[in-house]
Coordinates of C-alpha atoms in Angstrom, one line a residue:
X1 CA 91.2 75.9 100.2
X2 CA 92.3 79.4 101.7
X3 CA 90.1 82.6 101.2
X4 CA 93.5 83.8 99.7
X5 CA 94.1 81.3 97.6
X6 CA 90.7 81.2 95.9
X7 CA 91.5 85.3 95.4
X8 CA 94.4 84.3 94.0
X9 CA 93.1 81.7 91.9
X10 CA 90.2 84.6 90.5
X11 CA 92.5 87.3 90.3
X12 CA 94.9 85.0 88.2
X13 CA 91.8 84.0 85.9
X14 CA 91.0 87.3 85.1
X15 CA 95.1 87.9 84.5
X16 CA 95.3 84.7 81.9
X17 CA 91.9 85.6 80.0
X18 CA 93.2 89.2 79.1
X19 CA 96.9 88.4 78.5
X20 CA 95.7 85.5 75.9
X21 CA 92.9 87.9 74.5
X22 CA 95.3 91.0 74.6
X23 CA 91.9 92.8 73.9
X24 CA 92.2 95.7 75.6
X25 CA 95.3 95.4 78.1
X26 CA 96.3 97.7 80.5
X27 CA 98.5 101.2 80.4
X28 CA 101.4 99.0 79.5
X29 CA 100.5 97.6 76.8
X30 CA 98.1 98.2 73.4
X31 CA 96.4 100.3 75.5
X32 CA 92.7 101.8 74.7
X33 CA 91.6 105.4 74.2
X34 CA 89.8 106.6 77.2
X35 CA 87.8 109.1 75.4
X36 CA 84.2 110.4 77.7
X37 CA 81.7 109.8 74.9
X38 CA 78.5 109.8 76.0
X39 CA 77.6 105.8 75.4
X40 CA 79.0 102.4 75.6
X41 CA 80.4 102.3 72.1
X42 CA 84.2 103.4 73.2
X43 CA 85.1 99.9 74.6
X44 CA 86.7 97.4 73.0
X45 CA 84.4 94.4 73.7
X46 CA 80.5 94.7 73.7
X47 CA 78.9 95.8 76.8
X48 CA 76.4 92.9 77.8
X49 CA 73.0 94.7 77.7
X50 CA 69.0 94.9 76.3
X51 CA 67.3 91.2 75.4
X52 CA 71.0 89.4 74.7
X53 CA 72.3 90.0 78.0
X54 CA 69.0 89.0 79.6
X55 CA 69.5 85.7 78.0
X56 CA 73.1 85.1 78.8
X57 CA 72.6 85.6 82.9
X58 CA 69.6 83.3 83.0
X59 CA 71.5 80.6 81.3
X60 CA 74.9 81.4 83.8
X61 CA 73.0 81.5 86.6
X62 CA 72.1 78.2 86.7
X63 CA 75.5 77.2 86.1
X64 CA 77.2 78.4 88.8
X65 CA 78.9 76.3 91.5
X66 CA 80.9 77.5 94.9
X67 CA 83.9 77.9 94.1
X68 CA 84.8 75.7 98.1
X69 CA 83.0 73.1 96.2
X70 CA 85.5 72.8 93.7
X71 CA 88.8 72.4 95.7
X72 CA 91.9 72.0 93.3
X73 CA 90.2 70.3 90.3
X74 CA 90.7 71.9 87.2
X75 CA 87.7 73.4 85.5
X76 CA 86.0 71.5 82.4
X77 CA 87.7 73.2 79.5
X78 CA 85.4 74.2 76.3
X79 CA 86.2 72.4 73.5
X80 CA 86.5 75.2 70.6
X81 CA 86.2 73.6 67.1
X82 CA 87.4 77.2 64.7
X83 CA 86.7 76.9 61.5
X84 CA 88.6 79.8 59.3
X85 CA 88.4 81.3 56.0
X86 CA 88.3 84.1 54.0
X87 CA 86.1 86.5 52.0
X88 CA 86.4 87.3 48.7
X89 CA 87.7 90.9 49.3
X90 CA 90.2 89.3 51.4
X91 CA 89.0 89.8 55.6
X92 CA 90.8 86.7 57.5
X93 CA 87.5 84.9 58.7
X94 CA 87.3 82.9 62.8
X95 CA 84.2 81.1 63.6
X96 CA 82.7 79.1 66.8
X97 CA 79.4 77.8 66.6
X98 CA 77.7 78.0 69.9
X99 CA 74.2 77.1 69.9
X100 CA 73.4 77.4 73.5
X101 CA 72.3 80.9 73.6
X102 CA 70.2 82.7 71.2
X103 CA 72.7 85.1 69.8
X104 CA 75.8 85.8 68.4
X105 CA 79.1 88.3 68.9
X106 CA 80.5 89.4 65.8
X107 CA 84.2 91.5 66.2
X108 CA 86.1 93.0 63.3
X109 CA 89.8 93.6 64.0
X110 CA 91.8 95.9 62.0
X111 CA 95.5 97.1 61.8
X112 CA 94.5 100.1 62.2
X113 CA 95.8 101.5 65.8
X114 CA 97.2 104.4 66.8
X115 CA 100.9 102.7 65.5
X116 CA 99.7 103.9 61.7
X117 CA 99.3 107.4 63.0
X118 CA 101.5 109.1 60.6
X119 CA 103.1 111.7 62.3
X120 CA 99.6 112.6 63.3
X121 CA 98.5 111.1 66.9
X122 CA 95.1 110.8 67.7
X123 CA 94.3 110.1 63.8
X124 CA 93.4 106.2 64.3
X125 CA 91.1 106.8 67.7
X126 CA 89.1 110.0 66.4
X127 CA 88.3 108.0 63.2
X128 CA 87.5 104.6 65.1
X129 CA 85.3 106.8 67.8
X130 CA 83.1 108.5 65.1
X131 CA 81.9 105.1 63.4
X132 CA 78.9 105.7 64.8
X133 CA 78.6 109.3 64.7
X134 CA 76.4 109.4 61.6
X135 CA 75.7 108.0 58.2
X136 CA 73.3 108.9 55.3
X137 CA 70.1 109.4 56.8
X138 CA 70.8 108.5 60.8
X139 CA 72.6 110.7 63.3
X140 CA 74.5 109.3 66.4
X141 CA 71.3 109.3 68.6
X142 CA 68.8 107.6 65.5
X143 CA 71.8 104.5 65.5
X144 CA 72.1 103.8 69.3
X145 CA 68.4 103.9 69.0
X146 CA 68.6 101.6 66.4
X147 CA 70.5 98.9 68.1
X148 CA 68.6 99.4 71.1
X149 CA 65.7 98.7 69.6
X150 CA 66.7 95.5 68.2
X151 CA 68.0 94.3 71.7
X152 CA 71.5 94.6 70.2
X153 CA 75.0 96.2 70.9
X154 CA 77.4 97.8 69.0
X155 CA 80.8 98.7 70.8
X156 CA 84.2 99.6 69.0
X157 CA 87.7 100.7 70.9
X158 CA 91.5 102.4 69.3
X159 CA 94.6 100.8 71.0
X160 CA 98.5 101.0 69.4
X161 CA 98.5 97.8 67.1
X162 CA 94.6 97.7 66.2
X163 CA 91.1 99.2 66.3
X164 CA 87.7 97.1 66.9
X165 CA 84.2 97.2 66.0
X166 CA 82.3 94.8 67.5
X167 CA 78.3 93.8 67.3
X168 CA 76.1 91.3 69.9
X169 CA 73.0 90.6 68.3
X170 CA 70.1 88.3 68.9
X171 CA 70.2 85.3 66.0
X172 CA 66.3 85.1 65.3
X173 CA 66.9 85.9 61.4
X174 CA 64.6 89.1 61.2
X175 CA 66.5 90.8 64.1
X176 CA 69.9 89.4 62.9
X177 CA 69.3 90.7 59.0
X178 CA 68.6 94.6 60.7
X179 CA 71.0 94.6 63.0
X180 CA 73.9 93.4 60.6
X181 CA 72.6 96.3 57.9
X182 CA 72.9 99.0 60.1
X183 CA 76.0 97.4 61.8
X184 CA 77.8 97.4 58.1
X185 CA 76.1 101.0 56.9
X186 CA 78.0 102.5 60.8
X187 CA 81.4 100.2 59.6
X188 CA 81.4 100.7 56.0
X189 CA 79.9 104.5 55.5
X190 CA 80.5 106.7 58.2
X191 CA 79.8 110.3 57.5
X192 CA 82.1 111.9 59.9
X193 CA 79.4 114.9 60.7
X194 CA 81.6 117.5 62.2
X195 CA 79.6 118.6 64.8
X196 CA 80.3 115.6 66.0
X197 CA 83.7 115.3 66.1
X198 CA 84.2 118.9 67.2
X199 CA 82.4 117.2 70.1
X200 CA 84.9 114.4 70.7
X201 CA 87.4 117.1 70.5
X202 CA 86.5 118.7 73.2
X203 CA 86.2 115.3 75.4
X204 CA 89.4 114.5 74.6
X205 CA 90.7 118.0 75.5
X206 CA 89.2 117.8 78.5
X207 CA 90.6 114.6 79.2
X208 CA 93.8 115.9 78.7
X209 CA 93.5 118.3 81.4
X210 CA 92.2 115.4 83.7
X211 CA 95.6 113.8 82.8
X212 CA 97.5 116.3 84.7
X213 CA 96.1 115.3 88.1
X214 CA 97.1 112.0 87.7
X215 CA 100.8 111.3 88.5
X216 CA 100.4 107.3 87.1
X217 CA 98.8 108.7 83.9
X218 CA 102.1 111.3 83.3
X219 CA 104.1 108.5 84.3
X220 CA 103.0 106.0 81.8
X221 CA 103.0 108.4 79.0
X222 CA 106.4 109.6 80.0
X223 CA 107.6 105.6 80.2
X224 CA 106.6 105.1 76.8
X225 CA 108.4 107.8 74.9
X226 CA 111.7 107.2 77.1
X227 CA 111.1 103.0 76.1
X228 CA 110.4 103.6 72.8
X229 CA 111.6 106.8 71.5
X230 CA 111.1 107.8 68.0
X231 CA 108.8 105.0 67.2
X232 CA 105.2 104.8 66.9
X233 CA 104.3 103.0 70.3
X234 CA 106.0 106.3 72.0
X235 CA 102.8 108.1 72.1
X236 CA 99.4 107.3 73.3
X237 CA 96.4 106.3 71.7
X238 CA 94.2 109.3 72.6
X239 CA 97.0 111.4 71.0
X240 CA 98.2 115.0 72.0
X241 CA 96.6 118.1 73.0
X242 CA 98.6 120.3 70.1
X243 CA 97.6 117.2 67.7
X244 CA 93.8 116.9 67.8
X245 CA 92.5 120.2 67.0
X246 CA 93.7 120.0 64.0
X247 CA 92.8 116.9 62.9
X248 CA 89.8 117.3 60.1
X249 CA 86.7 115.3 58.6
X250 CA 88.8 114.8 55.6
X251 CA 91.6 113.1 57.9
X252 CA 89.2 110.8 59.3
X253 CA 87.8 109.9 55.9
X254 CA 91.5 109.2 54.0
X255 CA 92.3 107.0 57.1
X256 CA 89.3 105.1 57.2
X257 CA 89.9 104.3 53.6
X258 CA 92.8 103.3 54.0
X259 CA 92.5 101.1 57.7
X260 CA 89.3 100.0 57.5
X261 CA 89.6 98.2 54.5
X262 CA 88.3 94.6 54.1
X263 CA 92.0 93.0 53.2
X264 CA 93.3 94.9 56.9
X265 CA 90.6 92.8 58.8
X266 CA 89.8 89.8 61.2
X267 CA 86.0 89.1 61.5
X268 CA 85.7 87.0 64.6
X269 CA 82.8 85.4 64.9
X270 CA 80.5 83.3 67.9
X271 CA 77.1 81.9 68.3
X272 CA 74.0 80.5 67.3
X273 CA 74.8 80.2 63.8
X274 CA 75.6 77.7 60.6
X275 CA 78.7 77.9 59.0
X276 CA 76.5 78.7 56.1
X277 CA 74.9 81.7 58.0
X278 CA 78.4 82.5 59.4
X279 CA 79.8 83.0 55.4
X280 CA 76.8 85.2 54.6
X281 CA 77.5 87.0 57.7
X282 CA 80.7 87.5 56.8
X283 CA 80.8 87.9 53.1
X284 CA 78.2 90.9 54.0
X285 CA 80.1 92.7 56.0
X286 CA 83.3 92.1 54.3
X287 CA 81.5 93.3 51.4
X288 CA 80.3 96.7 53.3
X289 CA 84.3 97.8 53.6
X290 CA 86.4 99.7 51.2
X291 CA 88.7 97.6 49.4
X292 CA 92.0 97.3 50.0
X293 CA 95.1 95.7 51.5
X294 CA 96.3 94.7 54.8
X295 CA 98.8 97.3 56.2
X296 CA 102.0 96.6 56.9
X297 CA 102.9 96.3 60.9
X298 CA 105.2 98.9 62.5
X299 CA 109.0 99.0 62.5
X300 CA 111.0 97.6 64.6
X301 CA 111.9 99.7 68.0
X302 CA 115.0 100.7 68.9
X303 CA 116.8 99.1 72.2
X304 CA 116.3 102.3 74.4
X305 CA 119.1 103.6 77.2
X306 CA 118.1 102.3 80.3
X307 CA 117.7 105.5 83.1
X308 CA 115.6 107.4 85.4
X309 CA 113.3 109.7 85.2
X310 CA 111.6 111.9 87.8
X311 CA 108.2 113.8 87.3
X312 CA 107.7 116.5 90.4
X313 CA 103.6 116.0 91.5
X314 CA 102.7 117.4 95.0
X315 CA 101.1 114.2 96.2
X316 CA 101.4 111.7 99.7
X317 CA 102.8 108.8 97.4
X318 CA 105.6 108.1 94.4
X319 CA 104.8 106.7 91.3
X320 CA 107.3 103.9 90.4
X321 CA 107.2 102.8 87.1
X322 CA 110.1 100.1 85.5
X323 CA 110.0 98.4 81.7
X324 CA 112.0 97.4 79.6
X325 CA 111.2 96.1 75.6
X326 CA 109.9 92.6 75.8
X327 CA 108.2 90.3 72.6
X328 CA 106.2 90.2 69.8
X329 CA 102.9 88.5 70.3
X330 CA 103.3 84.6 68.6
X331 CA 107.2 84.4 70.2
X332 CA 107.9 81.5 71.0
X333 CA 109.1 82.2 74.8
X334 CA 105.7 83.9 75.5
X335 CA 104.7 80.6 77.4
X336 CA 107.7 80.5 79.7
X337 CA 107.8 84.6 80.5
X338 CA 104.3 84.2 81.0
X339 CA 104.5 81.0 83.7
X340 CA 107.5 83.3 85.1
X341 CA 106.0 86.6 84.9
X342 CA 103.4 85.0 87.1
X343 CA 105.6 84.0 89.6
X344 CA 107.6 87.3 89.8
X345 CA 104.6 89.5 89.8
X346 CA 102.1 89.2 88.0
X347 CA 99.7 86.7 89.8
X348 CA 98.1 88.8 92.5
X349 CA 99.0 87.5 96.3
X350 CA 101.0 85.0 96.9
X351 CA 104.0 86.8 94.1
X352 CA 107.4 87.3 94.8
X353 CA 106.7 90.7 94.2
X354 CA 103.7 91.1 96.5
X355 CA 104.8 89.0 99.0
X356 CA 108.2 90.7 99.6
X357 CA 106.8 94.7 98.8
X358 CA 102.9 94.5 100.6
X359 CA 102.8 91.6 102.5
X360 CA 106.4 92.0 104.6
X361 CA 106.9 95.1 104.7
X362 CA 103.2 97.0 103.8
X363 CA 105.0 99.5 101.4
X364 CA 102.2 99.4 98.6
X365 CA 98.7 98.4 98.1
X366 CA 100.0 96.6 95.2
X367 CA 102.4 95.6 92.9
X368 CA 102.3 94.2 89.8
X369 CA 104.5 93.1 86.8
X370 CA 103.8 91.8 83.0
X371 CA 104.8 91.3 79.4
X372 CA 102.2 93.2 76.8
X373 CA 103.3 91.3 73.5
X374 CA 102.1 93.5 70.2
X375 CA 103.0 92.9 67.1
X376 CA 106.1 94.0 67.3
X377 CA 107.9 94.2 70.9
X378 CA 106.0 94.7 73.4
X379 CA 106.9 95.9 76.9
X380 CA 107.6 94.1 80.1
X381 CA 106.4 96.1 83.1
X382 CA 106.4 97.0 86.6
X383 CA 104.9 99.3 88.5
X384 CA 103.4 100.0 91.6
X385 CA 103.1 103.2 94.2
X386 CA 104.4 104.0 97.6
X387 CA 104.7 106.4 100.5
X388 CA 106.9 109.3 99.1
X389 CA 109.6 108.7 101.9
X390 CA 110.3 105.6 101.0
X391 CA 110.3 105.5 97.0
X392 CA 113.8 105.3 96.5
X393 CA 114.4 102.3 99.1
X394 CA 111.2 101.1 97.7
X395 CA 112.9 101.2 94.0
X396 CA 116.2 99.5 95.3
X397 CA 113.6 96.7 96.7
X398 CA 112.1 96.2 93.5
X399 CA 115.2 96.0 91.5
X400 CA 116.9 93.8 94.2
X401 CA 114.4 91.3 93.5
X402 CA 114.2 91.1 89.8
X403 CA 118.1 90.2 89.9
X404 CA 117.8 87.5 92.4
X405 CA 114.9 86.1 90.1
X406 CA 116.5 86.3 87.0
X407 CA 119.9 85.1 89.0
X408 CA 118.3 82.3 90.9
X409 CA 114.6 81.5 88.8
X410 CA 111.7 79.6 90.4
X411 CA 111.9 77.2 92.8
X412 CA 110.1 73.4 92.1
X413 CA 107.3 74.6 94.6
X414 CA 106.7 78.3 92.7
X415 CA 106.7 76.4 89.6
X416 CA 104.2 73.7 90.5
X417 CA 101.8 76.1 92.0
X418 CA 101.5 78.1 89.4
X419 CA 101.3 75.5 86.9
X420 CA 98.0 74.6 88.5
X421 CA 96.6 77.3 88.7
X422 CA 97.1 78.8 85.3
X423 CA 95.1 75.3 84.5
X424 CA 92.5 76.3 87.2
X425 CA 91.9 79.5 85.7
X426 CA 92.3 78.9 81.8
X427 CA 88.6 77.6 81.2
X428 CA 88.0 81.4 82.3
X429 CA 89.1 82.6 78.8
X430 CA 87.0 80.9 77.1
X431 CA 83.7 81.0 79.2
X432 CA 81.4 83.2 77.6
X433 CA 80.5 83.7 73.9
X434 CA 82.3 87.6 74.5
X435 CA 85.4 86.0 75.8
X436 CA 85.9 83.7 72.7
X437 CA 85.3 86.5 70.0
X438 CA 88.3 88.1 71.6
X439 CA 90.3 85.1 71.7
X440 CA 89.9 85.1 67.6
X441 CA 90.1 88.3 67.1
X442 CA 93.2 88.0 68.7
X443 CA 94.4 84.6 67.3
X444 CA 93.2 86.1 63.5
X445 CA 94.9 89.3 64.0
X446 CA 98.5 88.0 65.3
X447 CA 98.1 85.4 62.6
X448 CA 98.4 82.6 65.3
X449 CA 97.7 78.9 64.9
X450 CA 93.8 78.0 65.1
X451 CA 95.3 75.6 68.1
X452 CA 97.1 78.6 69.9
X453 CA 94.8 77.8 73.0
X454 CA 95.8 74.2 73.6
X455 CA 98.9 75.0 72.3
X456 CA 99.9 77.4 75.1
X457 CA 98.2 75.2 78.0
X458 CA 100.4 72.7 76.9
X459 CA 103.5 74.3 75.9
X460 CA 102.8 76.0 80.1
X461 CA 102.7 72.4 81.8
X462 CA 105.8 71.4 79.8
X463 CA 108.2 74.0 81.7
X464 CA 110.6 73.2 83.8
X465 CA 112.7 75.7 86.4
X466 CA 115.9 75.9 83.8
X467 CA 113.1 76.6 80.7
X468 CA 111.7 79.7 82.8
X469 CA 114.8 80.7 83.8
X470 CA 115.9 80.8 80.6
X471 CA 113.6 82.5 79.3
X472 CA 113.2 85.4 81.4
X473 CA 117.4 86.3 81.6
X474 CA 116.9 86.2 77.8
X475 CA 114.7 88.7 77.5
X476 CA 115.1 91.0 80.9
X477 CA 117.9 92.3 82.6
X478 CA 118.2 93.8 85.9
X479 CA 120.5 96.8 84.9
X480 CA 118.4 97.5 81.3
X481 CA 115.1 99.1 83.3
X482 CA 113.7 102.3 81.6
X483 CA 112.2 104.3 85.3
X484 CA 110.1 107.1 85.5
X485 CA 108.7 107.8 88.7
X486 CA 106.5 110.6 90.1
X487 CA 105.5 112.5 92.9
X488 CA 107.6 114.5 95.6
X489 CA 111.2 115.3 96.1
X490 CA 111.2 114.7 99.6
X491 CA 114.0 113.3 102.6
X492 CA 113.9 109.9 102.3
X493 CA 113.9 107.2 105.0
X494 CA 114.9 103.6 105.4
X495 CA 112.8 100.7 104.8
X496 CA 111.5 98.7 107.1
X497 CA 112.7 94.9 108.1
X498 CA 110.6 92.6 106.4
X499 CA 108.1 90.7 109.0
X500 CA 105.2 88.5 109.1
X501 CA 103.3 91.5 110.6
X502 CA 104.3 95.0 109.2
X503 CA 104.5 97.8 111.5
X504 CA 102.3 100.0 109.0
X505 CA 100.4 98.5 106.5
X506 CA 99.3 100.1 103.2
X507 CA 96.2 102.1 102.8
X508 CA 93.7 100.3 101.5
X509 CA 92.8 102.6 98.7
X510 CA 95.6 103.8 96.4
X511 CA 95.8 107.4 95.5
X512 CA 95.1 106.6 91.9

């Protein structure tokens, strides 16, 4: 097997494991809110850390095999027996038992993203980052310390359709019973100390002002509101610098209320544990939330007018950015736009996309393409960067090939490869304890079938070249893009030929 082709086959893994989990996907999608707080509890899934990730490495590393070893055989799949339920106050339960390792992940999902908002952006990320601020009796410094000290993790995360709180614990009962009491005290009864979140403010201020340096940051933001307008994707998670000043304690406190109740959540849950453990676990925390019900999803968007859009930014390289509105997660074409999607551009080398942009012609460092279901439409992107003198021939390029793809589809041979090596890499979604608590968080929160993992393996393999191709004209058309694009006005040259070896390659490092 080829260096490349083994990249490809890792790069691809890593693709499939966070387009199923849809935990915390990329700028064009549910994306996160990159606020600088000063610990690890901003990100959506627990950071692997103290006694629990200790454990975990010893065990993986003596499972590890060469990859050369492997050649083209599928890896063993884990067999994921979910068992699902719910609590009393009415949190949708999803449990694994694992009993390999010591410990157990535990992730609450609610609908509680920046989409419910209100006219107030920024509202759902400053409540979700000051969970662990304070509560009665413990300020933000006395609760890390408290988790540290029980070799556990807490780590939480805002995005468009949800927020997260998740905890990774250690299962010997006495460390387990502590670290779920302070874990539901942080969830259930956060103070909101203001000091604190005049703090936050300030980070996220700051932020802000980082943003204006970044041409692919002003670009995304600029793509959503022109792809969704009036609705409540249009603006980010982290919210707006005229909308977070004002935002007060007694904000935070009415949405948490409100979001976090125990009738809005999904409690994932993974590890050494009973089922009967796993309903005490769950009843306690379900328990520890305000009561209340499940909020409603977000409107549907409105088809937006397909145009460009051009940000000035004094840099070497342009910005190219191209979506359109794609599907909700749990439609029933995801499968087929996913298999084509990967063929187009979002597999890494070896793409359409990649091969015809980097590879031929050495325009970009790379290019990539995707759908970001949510729960309602999602968007399909593009984007990529480029020398300045040659965005707008770059753009045609892009364009060009989208309609020959959608015109034309796969061929047999496209098909076939990538069939294999989605089934090469889909074991990698499921290989840790982590990776499966965001797999139900995910399955619980889109309200998808316990056998959505088979389901999709299967429903991939079943595709022919007329399915895909169906599919992806369905739901994309080469004259519907939504483009913003940034950096320099410039003269612009032609492209270059396409050939085996480009007369200028990319730089190896992209500007941003």
């Amino acid at each position: 097997m080829s260096d490349r082709h083994l990249l490809r086959r890792g790069l691809l893994g890593l693709t499939l494991a966070s387009c199923l989990a849809l935990a915390a996907c990329n700028e064009g999608g549910d994306t996160a809110a990159s606020i600088p707080v000063p610990t690890e509890g901003t990100v959506a899934t627990p950071a692997e850390s103290g006694q629990a990730i200790a454990i975990e490495a010893e065990a993986a590393s003596m499972q590890l095999n060469s990859l050369a070893e492997l050649g083209d055989k599928p890896l063993a799949r884990r067999e994921l027996n979910i068992q699902s339920w719910q609590t009393d106050g009415g949190a949708k339960v999803l449990f694994v038992e694992a009993h390999q390792l010591p410990m157990f992940d535990l992730r609450l999902t609610f609908a509680a993203g920046s989409s419910h908002d209100d006219g107030v952006p920024g509202l759902a990320m400053l409540t979700n980052a000051m969970l662990n601020e304070g509560v009665e009796g413990k300020d933000v410094t006395a609760i890390a310390e408290g988790f540290e000290g029980l070799g556990a993790n807490f780590g939480n995360g805002s995005y468009r359709d949800m927020a997260v709180a998740s905890l990774r614990s250690l299962s010997e009962p006495d460390k387990r019973k502590q670290a779920l009491q302070l874990f539901s005290q942080v969830l259930g009864q956060p103070s909101f100390p203001e000091d604190s979140l005049q703090r936050i403010k300030n980070q996220v201020l700051a932020g802000f002002e980082f943003q204006k340096q970044n041409p692919g940051k002003l670009a995304s933001l600029e793509l959503f509101e022109q792809l969704y307008g009036d609705h409540p994707y249009a603006h980010s998670s982290e919210g707006t610098p005229e909308s977070i000043p004002g935002i007060s304690v007694a904000e935070l406190r009415a949405f948490h209320k409100k979001g976090y109740t125990a009738g809005n959540a999904v409690i994932a849950l993974v590890g050494d544990l009973s089922r009967e453990e796993a309903e005490a676990i769950a009843a306690q925390v379900s328990a520890a939330l305000p009561q209340g019900p499940a909020l409603p999803p977000p409107p549907l968007p409105s088809e937006p007018t397909a145009g460009t859009q051009h940000i000035e930014f004094p840099s070497n390289q342009t910005h190219l950015m191209l979506a359109q509105l794609g599907i909700p997660r749990g439609h029933p074409d995801y499968a087929a736009l996913y298999l084509g999607n990967q063929i187009l551009g979002g597999g890494g080398f070896g793409t359409r996309l990649m091969e015809e942009i980097r590879e031929k012609r050495g325009l970009t460092y790379g290019v990539y393409s995707g759908f970001s279901p949510m729960q309602v439409a999602g968007p399909f992107m593009i984007n990529l960067q480029t020398r300045a003198e040659l965005a707008e021939g770059t753009l045609e390029l892009v364009q060009r090939l989208v309609a020959d793809f959608l015109q034309n589809g796969p061929t047999d041979a496209e098909l076939a490869r990538s069939k294999r090596e989605v089934a090469g890499s889909f074991p990698l979604s499921t290989a840790s304890n982590s990776d499966i608590v965001g797999q139900l968080g995910s399955i619980g929160f889109y309200d998808l079938p316990l056998t959505y993992l088979e389901d999709f393996m299967q429903q991939v393999q079943a595709l022919s070249v007329e399915d895909v191709k169906a599919a992806m004209n369905k739901h994309l058309s080469p004259d519907d893009f939504v483009i913003v694009t940034a950096g320099p006005q410039v003269a612009q040259k032609p492209l270059p030929p396409p050939s085996t070896k480009p007369l200028e390659q990319p730089s190896s490092v992209p500007e941003h």
